[in-house]
XYZ file of C-alpha atoms in Angstrom:
650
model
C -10.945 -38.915 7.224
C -13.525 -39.847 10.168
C -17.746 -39.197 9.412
C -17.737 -35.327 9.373
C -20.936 -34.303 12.561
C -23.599 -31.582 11.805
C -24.475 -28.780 14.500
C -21.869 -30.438 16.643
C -18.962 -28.824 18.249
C -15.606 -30.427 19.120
C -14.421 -28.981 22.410
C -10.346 -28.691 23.195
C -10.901 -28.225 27.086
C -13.525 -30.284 28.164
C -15.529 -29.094 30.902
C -15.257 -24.746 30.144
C -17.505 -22.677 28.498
C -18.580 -23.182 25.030
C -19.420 -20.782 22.007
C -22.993 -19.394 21.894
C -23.580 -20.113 25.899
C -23.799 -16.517 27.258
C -26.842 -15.091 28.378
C -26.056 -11.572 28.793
C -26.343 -9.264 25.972
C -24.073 -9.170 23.176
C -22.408 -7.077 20.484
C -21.263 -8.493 17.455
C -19.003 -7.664 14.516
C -18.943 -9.221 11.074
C -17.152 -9.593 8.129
C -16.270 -11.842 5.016
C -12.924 -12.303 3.353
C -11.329 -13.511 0.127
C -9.106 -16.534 0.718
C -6.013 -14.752 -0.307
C -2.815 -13.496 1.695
C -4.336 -10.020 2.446
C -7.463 -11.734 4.401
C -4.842 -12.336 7.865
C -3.815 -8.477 7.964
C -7.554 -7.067 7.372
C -8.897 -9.364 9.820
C -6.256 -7.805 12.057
C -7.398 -4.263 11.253
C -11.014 -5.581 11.510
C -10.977 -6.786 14.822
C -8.127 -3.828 16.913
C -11.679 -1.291 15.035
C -14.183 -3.435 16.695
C -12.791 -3.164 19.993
C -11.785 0.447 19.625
C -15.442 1.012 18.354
C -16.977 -1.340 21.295
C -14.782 1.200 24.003
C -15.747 4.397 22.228
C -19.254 3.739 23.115
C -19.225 3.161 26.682
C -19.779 -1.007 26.728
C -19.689 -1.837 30.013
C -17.717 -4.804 29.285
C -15.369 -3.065 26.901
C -13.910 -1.173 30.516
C -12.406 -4.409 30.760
C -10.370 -4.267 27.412
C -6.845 -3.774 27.959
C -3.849 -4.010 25.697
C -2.921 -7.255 26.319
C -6.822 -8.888 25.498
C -6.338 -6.753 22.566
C -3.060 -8.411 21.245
C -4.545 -11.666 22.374
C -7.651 -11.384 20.184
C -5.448 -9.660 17.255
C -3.280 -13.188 17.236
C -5.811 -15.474 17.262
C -8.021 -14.160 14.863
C -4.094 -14.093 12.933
C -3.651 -17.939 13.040
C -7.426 -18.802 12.784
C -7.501 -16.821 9.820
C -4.711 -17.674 8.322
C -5.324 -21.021 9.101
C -8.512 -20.979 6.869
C -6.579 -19.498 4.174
C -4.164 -22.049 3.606
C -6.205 -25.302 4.446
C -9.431 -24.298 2.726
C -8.991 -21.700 0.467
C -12.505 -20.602 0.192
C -14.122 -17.017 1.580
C -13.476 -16.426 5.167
C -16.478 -15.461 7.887
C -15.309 -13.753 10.650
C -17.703 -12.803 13.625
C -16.167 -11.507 16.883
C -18.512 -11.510 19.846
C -18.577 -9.962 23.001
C -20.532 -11.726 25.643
C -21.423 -10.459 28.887
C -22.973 -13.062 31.930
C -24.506 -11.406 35.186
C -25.022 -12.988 38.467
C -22.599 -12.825 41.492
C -19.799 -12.888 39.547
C -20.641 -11.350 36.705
C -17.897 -11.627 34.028
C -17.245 -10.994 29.921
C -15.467 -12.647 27.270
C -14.798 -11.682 23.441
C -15.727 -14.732 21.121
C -13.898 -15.372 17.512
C -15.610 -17.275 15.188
C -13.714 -17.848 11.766
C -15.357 -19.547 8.759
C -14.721 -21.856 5.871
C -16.828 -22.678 3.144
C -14.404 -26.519 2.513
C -15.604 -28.800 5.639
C -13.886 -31.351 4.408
C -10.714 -29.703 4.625
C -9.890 -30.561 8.323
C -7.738 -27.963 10.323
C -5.123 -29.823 11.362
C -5.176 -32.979 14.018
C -9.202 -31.718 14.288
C -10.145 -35.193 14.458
C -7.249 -38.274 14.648
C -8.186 -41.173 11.825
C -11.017 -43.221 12.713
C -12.138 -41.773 15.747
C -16.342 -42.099 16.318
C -17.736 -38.633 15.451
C -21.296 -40.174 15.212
C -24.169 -37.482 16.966
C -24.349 -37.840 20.624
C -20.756 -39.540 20.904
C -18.335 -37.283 21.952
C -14.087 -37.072 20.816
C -12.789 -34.472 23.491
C -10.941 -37.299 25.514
C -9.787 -38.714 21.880
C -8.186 -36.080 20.234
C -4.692 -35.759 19.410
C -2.128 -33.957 21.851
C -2.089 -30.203 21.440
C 1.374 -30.035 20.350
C 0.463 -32.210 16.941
C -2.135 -29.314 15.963
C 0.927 -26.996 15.265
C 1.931 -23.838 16.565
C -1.086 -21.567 15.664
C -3.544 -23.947 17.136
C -1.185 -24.086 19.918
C -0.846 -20.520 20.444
C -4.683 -20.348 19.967
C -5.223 -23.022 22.661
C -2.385 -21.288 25.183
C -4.209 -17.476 24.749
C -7.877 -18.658 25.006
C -9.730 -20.170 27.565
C -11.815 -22.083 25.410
C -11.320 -23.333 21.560
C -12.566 -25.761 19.270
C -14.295 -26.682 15.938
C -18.209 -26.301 14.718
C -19.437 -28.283 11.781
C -22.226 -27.362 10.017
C -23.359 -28.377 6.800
C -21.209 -26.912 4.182
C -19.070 -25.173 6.475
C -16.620 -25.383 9.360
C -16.107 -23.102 12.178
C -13.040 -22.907 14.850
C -13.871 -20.761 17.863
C -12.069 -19.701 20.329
C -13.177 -17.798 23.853
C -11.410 -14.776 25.301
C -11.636 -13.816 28.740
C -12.115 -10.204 29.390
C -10.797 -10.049 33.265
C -8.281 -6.850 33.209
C -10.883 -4.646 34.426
C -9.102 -1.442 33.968
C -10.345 2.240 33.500
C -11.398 3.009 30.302
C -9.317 4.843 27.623
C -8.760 7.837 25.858
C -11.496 7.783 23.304
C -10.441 6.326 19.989
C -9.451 7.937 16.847
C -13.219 7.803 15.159
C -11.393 8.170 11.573
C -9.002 4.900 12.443
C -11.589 3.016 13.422
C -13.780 3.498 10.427
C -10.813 2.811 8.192
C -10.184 -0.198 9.577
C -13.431 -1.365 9.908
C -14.222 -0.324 6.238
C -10.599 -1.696 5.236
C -11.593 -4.986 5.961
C -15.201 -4.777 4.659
C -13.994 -3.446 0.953
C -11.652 -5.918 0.712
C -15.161 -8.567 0.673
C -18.046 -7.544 2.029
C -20.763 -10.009 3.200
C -20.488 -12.984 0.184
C -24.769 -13.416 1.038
C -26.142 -10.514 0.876
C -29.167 -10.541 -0.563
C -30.062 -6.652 -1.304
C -27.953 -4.113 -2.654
C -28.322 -0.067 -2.577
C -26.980 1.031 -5.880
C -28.064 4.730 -4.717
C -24.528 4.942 -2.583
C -22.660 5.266 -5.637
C -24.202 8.478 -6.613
C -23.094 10.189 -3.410
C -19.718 9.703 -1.353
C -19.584 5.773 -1.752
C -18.146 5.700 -5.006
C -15.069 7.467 -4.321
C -13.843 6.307 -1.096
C -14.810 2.668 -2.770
C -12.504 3.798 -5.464
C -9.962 5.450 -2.645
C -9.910 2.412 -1.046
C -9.679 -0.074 -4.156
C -6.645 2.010 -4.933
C -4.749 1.445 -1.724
C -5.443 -2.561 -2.000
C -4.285 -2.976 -5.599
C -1.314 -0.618 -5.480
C 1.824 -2.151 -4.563
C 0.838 -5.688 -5.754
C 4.188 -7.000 -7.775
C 1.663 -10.298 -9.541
C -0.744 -9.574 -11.787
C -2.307 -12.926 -10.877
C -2.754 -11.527 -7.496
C -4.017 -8.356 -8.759
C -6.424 -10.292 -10.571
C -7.401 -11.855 -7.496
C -8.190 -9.077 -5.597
C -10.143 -6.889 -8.089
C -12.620 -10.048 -8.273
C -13.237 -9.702 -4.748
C -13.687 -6.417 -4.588
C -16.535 -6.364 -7.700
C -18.434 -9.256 -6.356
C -20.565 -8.836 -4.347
C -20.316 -5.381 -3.648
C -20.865 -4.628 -8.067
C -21.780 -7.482 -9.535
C -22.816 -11.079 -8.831
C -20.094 -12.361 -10.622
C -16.915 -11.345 -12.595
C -14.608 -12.533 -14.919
C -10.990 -11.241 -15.828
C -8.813 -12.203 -18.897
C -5.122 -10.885 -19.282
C -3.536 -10.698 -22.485
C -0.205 -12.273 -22.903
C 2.486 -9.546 -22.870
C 4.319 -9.431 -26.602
C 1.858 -12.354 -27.728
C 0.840 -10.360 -30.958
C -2.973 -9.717 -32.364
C -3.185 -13.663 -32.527
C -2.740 -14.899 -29.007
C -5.588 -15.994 -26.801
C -6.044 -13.754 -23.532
C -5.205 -15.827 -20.344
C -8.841 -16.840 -17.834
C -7.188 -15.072 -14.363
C -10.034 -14.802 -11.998
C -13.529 -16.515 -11.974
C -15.450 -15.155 -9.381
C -19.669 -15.679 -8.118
C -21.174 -14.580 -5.066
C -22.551 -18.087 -5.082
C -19.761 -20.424 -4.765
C -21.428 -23.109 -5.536
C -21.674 -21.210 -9.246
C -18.277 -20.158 -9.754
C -17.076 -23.503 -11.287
C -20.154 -23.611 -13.188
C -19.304 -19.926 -14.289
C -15.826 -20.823 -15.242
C -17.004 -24.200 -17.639
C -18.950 -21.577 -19.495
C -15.933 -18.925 -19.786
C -13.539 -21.273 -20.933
C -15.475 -22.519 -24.097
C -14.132 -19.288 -25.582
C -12.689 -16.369 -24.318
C -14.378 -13.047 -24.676
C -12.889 -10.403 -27.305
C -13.845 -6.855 -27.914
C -13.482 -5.289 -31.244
C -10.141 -3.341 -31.436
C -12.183 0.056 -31.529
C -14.148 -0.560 -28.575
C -12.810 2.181 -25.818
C -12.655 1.659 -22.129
C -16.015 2.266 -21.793
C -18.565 -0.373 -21.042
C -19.888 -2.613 -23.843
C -23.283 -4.830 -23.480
C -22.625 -8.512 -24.081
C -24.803 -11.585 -23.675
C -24.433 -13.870 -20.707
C -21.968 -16.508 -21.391
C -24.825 -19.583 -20.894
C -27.843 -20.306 -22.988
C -31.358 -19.858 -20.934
C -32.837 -22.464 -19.578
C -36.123 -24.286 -20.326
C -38.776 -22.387 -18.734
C -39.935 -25.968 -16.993
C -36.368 -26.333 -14.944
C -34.418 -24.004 -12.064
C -31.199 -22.682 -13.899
C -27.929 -24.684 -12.148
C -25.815 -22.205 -10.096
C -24.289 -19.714 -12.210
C -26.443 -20.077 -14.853
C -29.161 -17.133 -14.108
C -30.881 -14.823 -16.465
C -29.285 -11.387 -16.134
C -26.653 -8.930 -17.971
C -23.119 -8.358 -18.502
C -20.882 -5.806 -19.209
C -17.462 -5.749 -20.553
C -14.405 -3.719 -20.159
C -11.049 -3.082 -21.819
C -8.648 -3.093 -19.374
C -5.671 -0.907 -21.075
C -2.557 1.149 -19.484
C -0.277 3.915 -21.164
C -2.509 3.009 -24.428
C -2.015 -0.746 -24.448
C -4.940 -3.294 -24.090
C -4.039 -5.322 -21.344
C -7.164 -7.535 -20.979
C -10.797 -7.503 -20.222
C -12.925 -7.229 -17.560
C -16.695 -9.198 -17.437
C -19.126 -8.321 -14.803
C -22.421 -9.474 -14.261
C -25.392 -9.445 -12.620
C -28.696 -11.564 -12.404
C -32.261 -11.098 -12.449
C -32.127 -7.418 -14.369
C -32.365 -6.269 -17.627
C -29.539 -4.064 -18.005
C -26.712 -2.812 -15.224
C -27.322 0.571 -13.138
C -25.591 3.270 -14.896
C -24.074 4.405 -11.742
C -22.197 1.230 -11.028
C -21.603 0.478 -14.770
C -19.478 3.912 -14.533
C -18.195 3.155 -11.100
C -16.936 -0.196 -12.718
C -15.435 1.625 -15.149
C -13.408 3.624 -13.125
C -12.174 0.861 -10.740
C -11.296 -0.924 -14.477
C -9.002 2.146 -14.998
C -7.001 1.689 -11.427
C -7.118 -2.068 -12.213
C -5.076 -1.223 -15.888
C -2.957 0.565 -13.721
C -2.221 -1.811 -11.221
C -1.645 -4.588 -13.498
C 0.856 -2.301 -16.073
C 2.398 -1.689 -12.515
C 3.002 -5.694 -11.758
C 4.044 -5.956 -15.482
C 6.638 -3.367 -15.223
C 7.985 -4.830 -11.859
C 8.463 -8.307 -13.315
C 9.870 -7.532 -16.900
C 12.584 -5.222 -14.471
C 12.883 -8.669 -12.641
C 13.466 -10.909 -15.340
C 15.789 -8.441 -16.526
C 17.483 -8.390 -13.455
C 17.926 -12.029 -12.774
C 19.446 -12.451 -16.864
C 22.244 -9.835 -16.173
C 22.912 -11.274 -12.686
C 23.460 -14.503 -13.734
C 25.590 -12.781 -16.411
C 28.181 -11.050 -14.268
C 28.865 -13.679 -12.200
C 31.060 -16.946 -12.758
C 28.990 -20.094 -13.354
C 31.524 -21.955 -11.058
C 34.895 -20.536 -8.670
C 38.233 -22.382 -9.142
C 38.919 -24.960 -6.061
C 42.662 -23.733 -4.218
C 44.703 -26.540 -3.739
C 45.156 -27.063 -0.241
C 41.429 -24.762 0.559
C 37.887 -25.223 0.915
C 35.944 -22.465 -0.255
C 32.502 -21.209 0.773
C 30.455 -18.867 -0.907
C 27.396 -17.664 -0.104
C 25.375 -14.729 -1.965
C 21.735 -13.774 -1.732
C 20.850 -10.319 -3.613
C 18.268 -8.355 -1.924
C 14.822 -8.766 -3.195
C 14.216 -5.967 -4.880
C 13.806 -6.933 -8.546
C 17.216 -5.337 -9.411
C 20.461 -6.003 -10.064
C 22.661 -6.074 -7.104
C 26.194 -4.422 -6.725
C 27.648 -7.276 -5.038
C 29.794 -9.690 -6.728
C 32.340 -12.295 -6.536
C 35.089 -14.327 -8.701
C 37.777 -17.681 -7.545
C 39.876 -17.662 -10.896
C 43.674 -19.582 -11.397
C 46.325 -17.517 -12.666
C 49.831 -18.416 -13.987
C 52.649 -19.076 -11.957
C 50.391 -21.722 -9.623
C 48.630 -18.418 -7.961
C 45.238 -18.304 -7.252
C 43.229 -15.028 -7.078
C 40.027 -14.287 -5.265
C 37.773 -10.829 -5.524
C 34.620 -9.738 -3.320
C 33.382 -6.587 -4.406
C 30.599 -3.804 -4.307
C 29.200 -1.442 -6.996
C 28.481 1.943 -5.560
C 24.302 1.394 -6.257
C 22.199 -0.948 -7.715
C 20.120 -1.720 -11.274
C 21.749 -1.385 -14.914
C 24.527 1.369 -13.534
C 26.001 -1.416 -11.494
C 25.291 -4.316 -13.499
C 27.724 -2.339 -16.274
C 30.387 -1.485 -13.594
C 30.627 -5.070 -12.072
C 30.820 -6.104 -15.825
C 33.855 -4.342 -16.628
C 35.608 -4.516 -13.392
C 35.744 -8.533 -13.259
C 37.374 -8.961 -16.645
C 39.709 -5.913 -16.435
C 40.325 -7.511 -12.764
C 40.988 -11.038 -14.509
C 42.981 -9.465 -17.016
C 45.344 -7.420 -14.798
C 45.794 -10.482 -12.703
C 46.924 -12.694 -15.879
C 49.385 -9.821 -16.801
C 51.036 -10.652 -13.523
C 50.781 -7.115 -11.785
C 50.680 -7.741 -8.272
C 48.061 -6.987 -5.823
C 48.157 -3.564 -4.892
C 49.213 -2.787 -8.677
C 45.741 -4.528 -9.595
C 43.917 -2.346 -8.148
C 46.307 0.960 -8.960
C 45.437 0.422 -12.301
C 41.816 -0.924 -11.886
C 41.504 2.493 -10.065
C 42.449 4.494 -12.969
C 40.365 2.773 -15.591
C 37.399 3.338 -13.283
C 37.883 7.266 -13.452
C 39.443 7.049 -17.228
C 36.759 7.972 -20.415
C 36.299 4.305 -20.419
C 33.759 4.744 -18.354
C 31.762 6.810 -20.511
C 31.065 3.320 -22.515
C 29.608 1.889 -19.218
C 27.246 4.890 -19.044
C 25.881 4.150 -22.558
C 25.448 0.691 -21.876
C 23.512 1.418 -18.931
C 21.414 4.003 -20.469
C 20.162 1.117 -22.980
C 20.137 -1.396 -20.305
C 17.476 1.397 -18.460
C 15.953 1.666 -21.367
C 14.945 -1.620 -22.273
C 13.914 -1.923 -18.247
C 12.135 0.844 -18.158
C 14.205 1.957 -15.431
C 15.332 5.780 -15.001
C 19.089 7.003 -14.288
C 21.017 9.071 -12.560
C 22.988 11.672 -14.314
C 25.412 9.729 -16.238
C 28.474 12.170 -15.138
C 28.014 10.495 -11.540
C 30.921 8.492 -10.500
C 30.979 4.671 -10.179
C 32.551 3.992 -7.018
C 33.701 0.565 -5.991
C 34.821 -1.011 -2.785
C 36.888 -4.101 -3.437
C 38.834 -6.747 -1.967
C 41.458 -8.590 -4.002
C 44.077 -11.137 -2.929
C 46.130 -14.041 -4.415
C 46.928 -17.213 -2.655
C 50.253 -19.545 -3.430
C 50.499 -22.791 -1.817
C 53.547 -23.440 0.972
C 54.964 -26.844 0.311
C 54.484 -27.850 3.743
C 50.779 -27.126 4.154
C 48.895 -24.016 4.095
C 48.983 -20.972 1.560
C 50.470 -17.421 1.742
C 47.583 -14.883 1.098
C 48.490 -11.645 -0.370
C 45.436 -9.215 0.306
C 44.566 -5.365 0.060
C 41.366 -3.700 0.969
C 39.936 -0.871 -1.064
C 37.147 0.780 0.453
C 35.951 -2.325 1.744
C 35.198 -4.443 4.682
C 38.752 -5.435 6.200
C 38.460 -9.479 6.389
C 39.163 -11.222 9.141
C 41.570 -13.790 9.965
C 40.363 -17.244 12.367
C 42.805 -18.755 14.573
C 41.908 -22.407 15.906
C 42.211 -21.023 19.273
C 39.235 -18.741 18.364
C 41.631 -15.505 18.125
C 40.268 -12.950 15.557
C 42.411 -10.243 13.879
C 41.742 -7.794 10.793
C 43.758 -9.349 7.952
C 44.521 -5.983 5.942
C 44.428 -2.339 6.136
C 41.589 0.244 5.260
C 42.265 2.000 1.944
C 39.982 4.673 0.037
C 37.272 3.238 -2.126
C 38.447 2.425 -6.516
C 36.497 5.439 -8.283
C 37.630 8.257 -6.383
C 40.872 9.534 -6.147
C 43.444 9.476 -9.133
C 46.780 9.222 -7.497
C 46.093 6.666 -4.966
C 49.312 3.621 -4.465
C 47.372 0.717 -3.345
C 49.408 -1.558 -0.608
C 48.632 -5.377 0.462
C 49.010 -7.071 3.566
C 51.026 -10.572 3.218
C 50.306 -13.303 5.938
C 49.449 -17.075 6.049
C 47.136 -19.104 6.752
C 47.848 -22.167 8.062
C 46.201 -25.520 8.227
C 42.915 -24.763 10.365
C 43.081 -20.991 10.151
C 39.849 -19.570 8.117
C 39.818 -16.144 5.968
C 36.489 -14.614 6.181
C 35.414 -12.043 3.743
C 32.004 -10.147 3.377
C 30.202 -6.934 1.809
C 28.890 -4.185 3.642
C 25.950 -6.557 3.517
C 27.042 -8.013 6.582
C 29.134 -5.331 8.128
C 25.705 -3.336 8.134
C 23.154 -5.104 8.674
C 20.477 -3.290 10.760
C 18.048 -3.989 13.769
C 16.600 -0.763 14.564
C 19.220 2.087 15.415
C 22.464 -0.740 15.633
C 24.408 -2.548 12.983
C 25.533 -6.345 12.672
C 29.245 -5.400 13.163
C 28.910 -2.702 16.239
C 31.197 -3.799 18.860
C 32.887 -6.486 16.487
C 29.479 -8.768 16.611
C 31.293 -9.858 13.260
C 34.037 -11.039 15.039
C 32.210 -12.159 17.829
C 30.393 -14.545 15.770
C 33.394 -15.885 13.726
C 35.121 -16.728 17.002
C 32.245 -19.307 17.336
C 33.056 -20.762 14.428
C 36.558 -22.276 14.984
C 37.237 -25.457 14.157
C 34.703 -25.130 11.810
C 35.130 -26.427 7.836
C 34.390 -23.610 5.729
C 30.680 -24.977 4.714
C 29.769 -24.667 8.625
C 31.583 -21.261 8.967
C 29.333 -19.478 5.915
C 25.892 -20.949 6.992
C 26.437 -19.778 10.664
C 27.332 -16.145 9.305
C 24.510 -16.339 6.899
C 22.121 -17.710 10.174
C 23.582 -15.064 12.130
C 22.869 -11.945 9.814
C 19.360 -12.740 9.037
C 17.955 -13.328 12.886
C 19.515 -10.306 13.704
C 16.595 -8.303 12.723
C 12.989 -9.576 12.029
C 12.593 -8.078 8.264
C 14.399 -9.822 5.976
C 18.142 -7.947 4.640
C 17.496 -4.845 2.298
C 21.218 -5.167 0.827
C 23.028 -7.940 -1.019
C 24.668 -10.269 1.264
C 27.756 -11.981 0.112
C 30.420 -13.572 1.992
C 33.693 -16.088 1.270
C 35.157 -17.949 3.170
C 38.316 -19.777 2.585
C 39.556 -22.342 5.351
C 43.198 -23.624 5.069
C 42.963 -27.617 5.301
């Protein structure tokens, strides 16, 4: 990496106005983040506050604001942001500026300023290899083309009208300059209570890392509950403890404490296991490392009697000699530790600090206490989430086959992604041989999701791979699949889901409830001069479709009512075949319903429509263009199991 400059900024457009270069008067907002995930989206709710705030008040520049400027400054301080997070990793200062120039022309921009604490972490392409960055030279004309800084930069560098990068000892800045020229009448006044939640959203989450003075006479009045309020909303709904972890540390220092330390305990490790060092966290971060050194020589344990309340405990470094400064981290002060526990289990321990005083306030040692309490809860929370998970992921890889059958004479493609929910899916999927040189092939879908499913897809692919072996033809299969599912043989699935639950921690619904199941189920028999014969019936299920090389689409079998329901049901089959180059396509309701707002994947045959696109196509080709297909059809990612088989005749 080239020399790194001091008090030096790196311009993108040579020639335009520069940070800091405004005469007029200015308002300024400020905040510091954690380097963590959630620093982008309170940045976000930071700045759309600041310029709600800066309008509320009459600015004469703010007039100016319109939507657009405020999308504009919303992305950039998005990629800037995030940018930090990822390269650097360290706290995040974010200042956004607005500048106003008189004259007789007299115009107004909005300046972001985003900080990292790891200089020698370059953003990327800031400064190509070996390029002179010695004071007074200058790189503009030598830096890299735009398009090798990657899209955020690039989106930063197409929305501003000036960017580039500060360096200042122990920290780097990127800037970028924002225009305000949509002069526009002002808006309705802002709502005052949205802008002081975001605002305060983004300051709770870390408030200034420096700050020098702190008024521990808040907590006695309304501070200390919407501080716990708003602790609340930022650790519930966080599915990693580690992450939990994470943000509790940012949140105690160094709004609390100077410093913090969290251990976890290991979950089922016994009396004898050592907690787990998860967070290590100074307002000095030049101490933290020193601050974790000390930690690690032993990990702190309270006696088993010791409540949730806070107990008194040395700091974890010996003094120093009166005759030297104490290293960072290593300052005269006290600590207090805290059993972190949830439904009666110890969970781990929580160390704050804080230097220079003899004991903590007891305001903010019971304030502590009480965000310790919402902490317990938020980790038992993650802990329940991922045992559910694990769970989850053991009986999925359970139901299904560890490997299909290959058809003589087809190529097979299967593709199946459960929704990310941490539960078992309903989907499932089987390729099996079966005597008399037949080859049978099942896509299915539990009614629901969790242990109840997991149970029902359980029985139904053995009973399925039994029936088949028995040589009962199709619409027989599922005849007498049909009646097993409403039979008292499904009282044994019921129990074995209501210990499955159990052991998840999951809750069910009343175990009379029916299982329904949508299936399809078909056999295919090679022709001795190329291609098979497919025998196929439908049950409740999406009807598959049938590819033509000429790109002709057709349903392949008729709807039927769902296995589950009705008793006296005689299940019929469609018989057709598929030739060499014809493709079967078969999916779950995964596909078939996919949704973008208000419409569906398969309105208007957009199923169809897409497979037409696929002929000619080996069956490999076909499944990843479906798969492509149904995920950029909406922005959020699928909230169902998709599955989907095809089978191409060679």
């Amino acid at each position: 990496m080239a020399p790194i400059p001091l008090q030096r900024d790196i311009v993108q457009r040579p020639g335009t106005a520069r940070a800091g270069y405004a005469h007029g008067p200015r308002l300024a907002g400020r905040t510091s983040l954690p380097g963590i995930p959630l620093a982008p989206s309170a940045a976000r709710r930071f700045v759309r506050a600041a310029l709600a705030e800066w309008t509320g008040l009459g600015v004469p520049a703010a007039v100016g604001f319109s939507d657009r400027l405020a999308d504009d400054a919303v992305t950039v301080t998005n990629e800037l942001v995030t940018n930090a997070v990822v390269h650097a990793g360290t706290t995040v200062d974010l200042i956004l500026r607005l500048e106003e120039e008189g004259g007789d022309e007299p115009s107004a921009a909005l300046v972001l300023e985003v900080t990292d604490h790891h200089p020698a972490r370059p953003v990327s392409g800031d400064g190509p290899e070996g390029a002179d960055l010695e004071p007074g030279g200058t790189v503009a004309d030598d830096l890299p083309d735009p398009a090798e800084y990657g899209r955020g930069l690039q989106l930063v560098a197409t929305l501003a009208e000036s960017w580039g990068i500060t360096y200042r000892t122990g920290l780097k800045t990127v800037w970028a300059r924002l225009p305000v020229d949509d002069w526009s009448g002002p808006p309705a006044p802002p709502d005052q209570d949205s802008v002081r939640r975001g605002l305060r959203a983004a300051e709770i989450l870390a408030p200034a890392a420096r700050r020098t003075e702190r008024d521990d006479a808040v907590w006695d009045s309304r501070g200390a509950p919407a501080f716990l309020a708003e602790a609340s909303d930022l650790l519930a709904g966080q599915l990693d403890e580690d992450l939990v972890a994470a943000i509790a540390g940012q949140l105690l220092v160094p709004r609390l404490a100077d410093w913090c330390a969290i251990w976890l305990e290991a979950e089922g490790g016994g009396p004898g296991a050592a907690p787990r060092l998860a967070r290590v966290w100074h307002s000095d971060e030049t101490g933290t490392e020193p601050l974790r050194t000390a930690l690690e020589r032993e990990p702190l344990r309270l006696p088993p009697d010791v409540g949730s309340g806070p107990v008194p405990v040395p700091v974890p470094w010996p003094a120093p000699p009166a005759d030297e400064a104490p290293p960072p981290g290593a300052r005269d002060g006290a600590a207090l530790a805290f059993r972190i526990t949830a439904g009666g289990r110890a969970l781990g321990t929580v160390l704050v600090g804080r230097e220079g005083v003899a004991q903590v306030p007891e305001a903010v040692a019971s304030l502590v206490e009480d965000f310790v309490r919402r902490l317990g809860l938020a980790v038992g929370a993650a802990r329940a989430y991922t045992r559910q998970a694990t769970i989850s992921r053991i009986l999925q890889r359970g139901l299904l086959p560890s490997k299909v059958a290959e058809i003589p004479g087809v190529t097979s493609a299967l593709v199946y992604e459960p929704s990310d929910d941490g539960v078992v899916g309903g989907d499932f999927y089987d390729i099996f041989p079966c005597p008399g040189d037949r080859w049978c092939f099942v896509l299915g879908d539990v009614q629901g999701s969790g242990p109840e499913a997991a149970v029902v897809t359980g029985l139904a692919r053995p009973w399925l791979r039994l029936l088949s072996r028995e040589g009962f033809g199709v619409g027989e299969v599922l005849d007498r699949l049909n009646r097993l599912l409403l039979d008292d043989a499904m009282e044994a699935a019921e129990a074995a889901a209501l210990m499955v639950a159990a052991a998840g921690g999951r809750q069910l619904h009343d175990g009379s409830q029916s299982r329904f199941l949508s299936l399809l189920y078909g056999e295919v028999v090679p022709l001795p001069g190329g291609g098979v014969r497919c025998t196929v019936a439908s049950a409740g299920h999406p009807l598959p479709l049938l590819l033509r090389p000429d790109a002709s689409v057709r349903p392949a079998a008729e709807p039927q009512v769902l296995l589950g329901v009705v008793e006296d049901v005689a299940y019929e089959s469609q018989v057709f075949d598929l030739a060499p180059g014809d493709t079967l396509l078969c999916v779950t309701d995964g596909v078939t319903e996919r949704r973008s707002g208000p419409l569906m994947f398969d309105d208007g045959d957009g199923l169809a429509r897409v497979l037409a696109g696929c002929a000619g196509l080996p069956a490999e080709a076909t499944a990843e263009r479906i798969r492509r297909a149904v995920h950029e059809f909406a922005e959020q990612p699928p909230d169902d199991d998709v599955a989907l088989l095809v089978l191409h005749a060679d």
